[in-house]
PDB file of C-alpha atoms in Angstrom:
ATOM      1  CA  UNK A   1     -80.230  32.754 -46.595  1.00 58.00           C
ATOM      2  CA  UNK A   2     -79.250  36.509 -47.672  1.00 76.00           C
ATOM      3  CA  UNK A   3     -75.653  35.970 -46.301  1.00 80.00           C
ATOM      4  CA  UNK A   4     -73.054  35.340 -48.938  1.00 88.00           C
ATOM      5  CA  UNK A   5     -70.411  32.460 -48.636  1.00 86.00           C
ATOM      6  CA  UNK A   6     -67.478  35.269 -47.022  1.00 89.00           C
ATOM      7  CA  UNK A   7     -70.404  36.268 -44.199  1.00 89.00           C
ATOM      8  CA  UNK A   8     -70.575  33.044 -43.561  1.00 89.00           C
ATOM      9  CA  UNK A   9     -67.226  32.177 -43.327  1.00 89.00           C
ATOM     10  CA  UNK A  10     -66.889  35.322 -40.945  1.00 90.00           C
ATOM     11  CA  UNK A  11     -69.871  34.315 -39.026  1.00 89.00           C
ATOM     12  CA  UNK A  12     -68.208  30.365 -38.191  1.00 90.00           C
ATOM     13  CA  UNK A  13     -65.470  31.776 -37.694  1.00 90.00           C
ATOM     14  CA  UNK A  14     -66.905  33.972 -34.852  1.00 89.00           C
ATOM     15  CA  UNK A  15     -68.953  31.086 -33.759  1.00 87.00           C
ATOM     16  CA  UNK A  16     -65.821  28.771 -33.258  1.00 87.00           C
ATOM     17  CA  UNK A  17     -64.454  31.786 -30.894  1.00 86.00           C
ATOM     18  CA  UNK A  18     -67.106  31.749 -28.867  1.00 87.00           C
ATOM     19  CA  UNK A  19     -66.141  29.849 -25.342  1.00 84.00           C
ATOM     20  CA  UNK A  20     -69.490  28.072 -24.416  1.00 83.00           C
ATOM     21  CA  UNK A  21     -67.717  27.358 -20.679  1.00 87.00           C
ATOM     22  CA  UNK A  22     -66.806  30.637 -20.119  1.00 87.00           C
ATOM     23  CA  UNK A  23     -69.033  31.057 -17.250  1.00 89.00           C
ATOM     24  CA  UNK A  24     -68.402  27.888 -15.989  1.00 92.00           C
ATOM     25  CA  UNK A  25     -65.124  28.455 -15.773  1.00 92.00           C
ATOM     26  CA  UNK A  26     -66.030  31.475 -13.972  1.00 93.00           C
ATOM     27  CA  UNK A  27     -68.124  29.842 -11.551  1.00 94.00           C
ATOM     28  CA  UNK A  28     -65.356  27.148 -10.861  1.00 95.00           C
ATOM     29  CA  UNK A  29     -62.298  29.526  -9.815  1.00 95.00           C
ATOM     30  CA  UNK A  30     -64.826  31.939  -7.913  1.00 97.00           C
ATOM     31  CA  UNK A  31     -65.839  28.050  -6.331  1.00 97.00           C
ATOM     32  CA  UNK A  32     -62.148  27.354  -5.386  1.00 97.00           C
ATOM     33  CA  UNK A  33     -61.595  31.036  -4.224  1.00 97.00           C
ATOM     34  CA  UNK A  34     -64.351  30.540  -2.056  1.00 97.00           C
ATOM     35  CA  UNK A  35     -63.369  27.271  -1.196  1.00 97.00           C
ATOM     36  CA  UNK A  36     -59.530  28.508  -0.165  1.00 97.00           C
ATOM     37  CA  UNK A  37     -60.576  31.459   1.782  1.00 97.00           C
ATOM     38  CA  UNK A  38     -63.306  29.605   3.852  1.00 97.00           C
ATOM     39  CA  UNK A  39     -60.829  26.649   4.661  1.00 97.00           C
ATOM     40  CA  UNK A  40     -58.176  29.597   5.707  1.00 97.00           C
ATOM     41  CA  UNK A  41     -61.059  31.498   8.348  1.00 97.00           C
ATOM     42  CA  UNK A  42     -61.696  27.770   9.748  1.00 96.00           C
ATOM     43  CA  UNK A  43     -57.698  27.024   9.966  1.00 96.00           C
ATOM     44  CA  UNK A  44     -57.715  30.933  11.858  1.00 95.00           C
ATOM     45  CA  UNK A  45     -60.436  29.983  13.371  1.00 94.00           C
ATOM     46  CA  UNK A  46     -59.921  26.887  15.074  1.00 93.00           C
ATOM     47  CA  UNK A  47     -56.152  28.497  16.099  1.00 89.00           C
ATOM     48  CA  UNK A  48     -57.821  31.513  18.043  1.00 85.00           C
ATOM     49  CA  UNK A  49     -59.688  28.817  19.719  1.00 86.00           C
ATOM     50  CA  UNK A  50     -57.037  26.713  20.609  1.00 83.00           C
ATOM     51  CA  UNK A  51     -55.054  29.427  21.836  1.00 76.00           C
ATOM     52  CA  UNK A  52     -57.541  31.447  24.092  1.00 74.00           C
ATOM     53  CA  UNK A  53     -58.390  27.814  25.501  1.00 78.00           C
ATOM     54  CA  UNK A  54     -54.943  27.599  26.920  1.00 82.00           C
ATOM     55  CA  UNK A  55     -54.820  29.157  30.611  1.00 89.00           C
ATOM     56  CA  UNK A  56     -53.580  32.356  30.669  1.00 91.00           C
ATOM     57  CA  UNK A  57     -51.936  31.516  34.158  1.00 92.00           C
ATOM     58  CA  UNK A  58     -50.197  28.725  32.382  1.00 91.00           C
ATOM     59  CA  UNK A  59     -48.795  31.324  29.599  1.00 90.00           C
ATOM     60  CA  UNK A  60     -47.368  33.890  32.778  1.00 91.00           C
ATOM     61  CA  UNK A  61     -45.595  31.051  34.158  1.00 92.00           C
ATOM     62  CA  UNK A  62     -44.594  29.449  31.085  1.00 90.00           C
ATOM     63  CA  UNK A  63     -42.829  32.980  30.634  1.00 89.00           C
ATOM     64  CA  UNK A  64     -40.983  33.647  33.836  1.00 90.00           C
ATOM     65  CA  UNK A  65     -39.754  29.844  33.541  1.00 92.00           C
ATOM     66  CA  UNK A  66     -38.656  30.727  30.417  1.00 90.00           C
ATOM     67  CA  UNK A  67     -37.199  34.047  31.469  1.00 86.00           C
ATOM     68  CA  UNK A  68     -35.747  33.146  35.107  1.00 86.00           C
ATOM     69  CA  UNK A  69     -35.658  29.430  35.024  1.00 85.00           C
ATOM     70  CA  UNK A  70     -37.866  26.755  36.782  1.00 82.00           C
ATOM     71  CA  UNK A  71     -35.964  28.110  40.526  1.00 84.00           C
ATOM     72  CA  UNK A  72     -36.788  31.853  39.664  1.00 85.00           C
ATOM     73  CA  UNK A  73     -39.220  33.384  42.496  1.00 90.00           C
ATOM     74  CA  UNK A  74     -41.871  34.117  40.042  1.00 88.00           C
ATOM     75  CA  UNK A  75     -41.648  31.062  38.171  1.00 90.00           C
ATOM     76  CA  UNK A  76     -42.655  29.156  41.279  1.00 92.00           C
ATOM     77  CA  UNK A  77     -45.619  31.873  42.592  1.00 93.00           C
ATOM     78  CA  UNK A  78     -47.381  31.417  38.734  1.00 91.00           C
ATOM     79  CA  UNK A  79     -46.702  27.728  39.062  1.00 92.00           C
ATOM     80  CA  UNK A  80     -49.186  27.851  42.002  1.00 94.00           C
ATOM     81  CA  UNK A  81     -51.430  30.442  40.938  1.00 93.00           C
ATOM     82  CA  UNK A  82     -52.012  28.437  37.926  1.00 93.00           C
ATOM     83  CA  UNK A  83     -52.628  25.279  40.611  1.00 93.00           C
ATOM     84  CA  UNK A  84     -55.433  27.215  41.901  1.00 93.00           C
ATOM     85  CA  UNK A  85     -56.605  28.506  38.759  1.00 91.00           C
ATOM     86  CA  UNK A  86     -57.403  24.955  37.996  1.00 90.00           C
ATOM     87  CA  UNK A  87     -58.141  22.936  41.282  1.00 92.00           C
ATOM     88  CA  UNK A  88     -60.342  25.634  43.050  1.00 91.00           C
ATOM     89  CA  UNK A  89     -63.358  24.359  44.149  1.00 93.00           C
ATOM     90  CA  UNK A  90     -65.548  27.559  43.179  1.00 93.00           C
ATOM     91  CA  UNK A  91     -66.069  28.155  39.457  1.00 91.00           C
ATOM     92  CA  UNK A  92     -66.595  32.313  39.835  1.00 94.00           C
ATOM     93  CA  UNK A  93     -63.003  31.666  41.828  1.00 95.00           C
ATOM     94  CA  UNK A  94     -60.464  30.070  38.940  1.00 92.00           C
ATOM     95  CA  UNK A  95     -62.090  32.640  36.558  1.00 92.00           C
ATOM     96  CA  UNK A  96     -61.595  35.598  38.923  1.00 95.00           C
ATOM     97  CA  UNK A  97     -57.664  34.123  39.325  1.00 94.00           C
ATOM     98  CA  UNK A  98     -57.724  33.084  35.446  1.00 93.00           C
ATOM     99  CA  UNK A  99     -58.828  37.403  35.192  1.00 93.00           C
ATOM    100  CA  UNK A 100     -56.114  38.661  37.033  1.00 94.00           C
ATOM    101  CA  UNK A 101     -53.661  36.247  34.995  1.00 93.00           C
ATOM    102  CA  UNK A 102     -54.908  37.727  31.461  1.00 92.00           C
ATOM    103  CA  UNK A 103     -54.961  41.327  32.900  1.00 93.00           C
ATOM    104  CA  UNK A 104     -51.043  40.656  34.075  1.00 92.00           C
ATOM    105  CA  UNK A 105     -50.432  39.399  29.993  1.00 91.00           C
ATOM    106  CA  UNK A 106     -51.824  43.045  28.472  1.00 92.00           C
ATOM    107  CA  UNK A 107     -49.615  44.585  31.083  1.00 92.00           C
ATOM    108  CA  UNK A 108     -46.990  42.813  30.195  1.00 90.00           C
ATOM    109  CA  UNK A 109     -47.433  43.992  26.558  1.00 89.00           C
ATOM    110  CA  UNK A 110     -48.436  47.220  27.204  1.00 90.00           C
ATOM    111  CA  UNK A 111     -46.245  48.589  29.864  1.00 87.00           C
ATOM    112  CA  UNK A 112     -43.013  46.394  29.315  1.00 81.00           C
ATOM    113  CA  UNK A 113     -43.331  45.855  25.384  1.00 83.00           C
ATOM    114  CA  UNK A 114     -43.174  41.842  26.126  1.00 79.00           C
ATOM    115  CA  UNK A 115     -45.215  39.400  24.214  1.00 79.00           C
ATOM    116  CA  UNK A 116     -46.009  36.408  26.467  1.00 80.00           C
ATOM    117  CA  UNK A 117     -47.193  33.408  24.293  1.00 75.00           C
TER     118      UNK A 117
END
């Protein structure tokens, strides 16, 4: 023991500074961070799902309803386009109609500036 009774004052005192769950600590908040931003991407996630799930025919009719009223011309026409998107008998023929129904929503937004949700 070379160290005199000030160094080791000096040294206990640096000791008692020392934060011996520093990394812990560290390891917790990046845990929660982690923890927070995954639940947020599932919570996005399982929106975007349940929103392209809904039938795009359903959304263009839901929209002219909206915008005309359940007696307006093209309120009616969607209502039974979206019939057939989902009573056809043929698979390739509901997705072909449930196409043409998603290709009328970008033109909607692209040409028109009108968001149809």
């Amino acid at each position: 023991m070379d160290e005199t009774p000030e160094e080791m004052d000096q040294i206990r005192r640096e000791a008692a500074a020392i934060d011996v769950h520093r990394y812990q600590k560290r390891f917790r908040a990046m845990k929660a961070i982690g923890f927070g931003a995954g639940g947020a991407g599932l919570v996005w996630l399982a929106l975007i799902m349940f929103d392209s799930r809904r039938n795009p025919c359903e959304r263009v009719r839901a929209h002219f309803c909206r915008q005309q009223g359940a007696s307006g011309v093209d309120c009616q026409m969607y209502g039974e386009i979206r019939n057939e998107s989902e009573q056809d008998p043929s698979p390739k023929m509901r997705q072909t109609i449930r196409g043409q129904c998603q290709t009328k929503i970008v033109r909607l937004k692209e040409e028109d500036g009108v968001v149809v949700r």
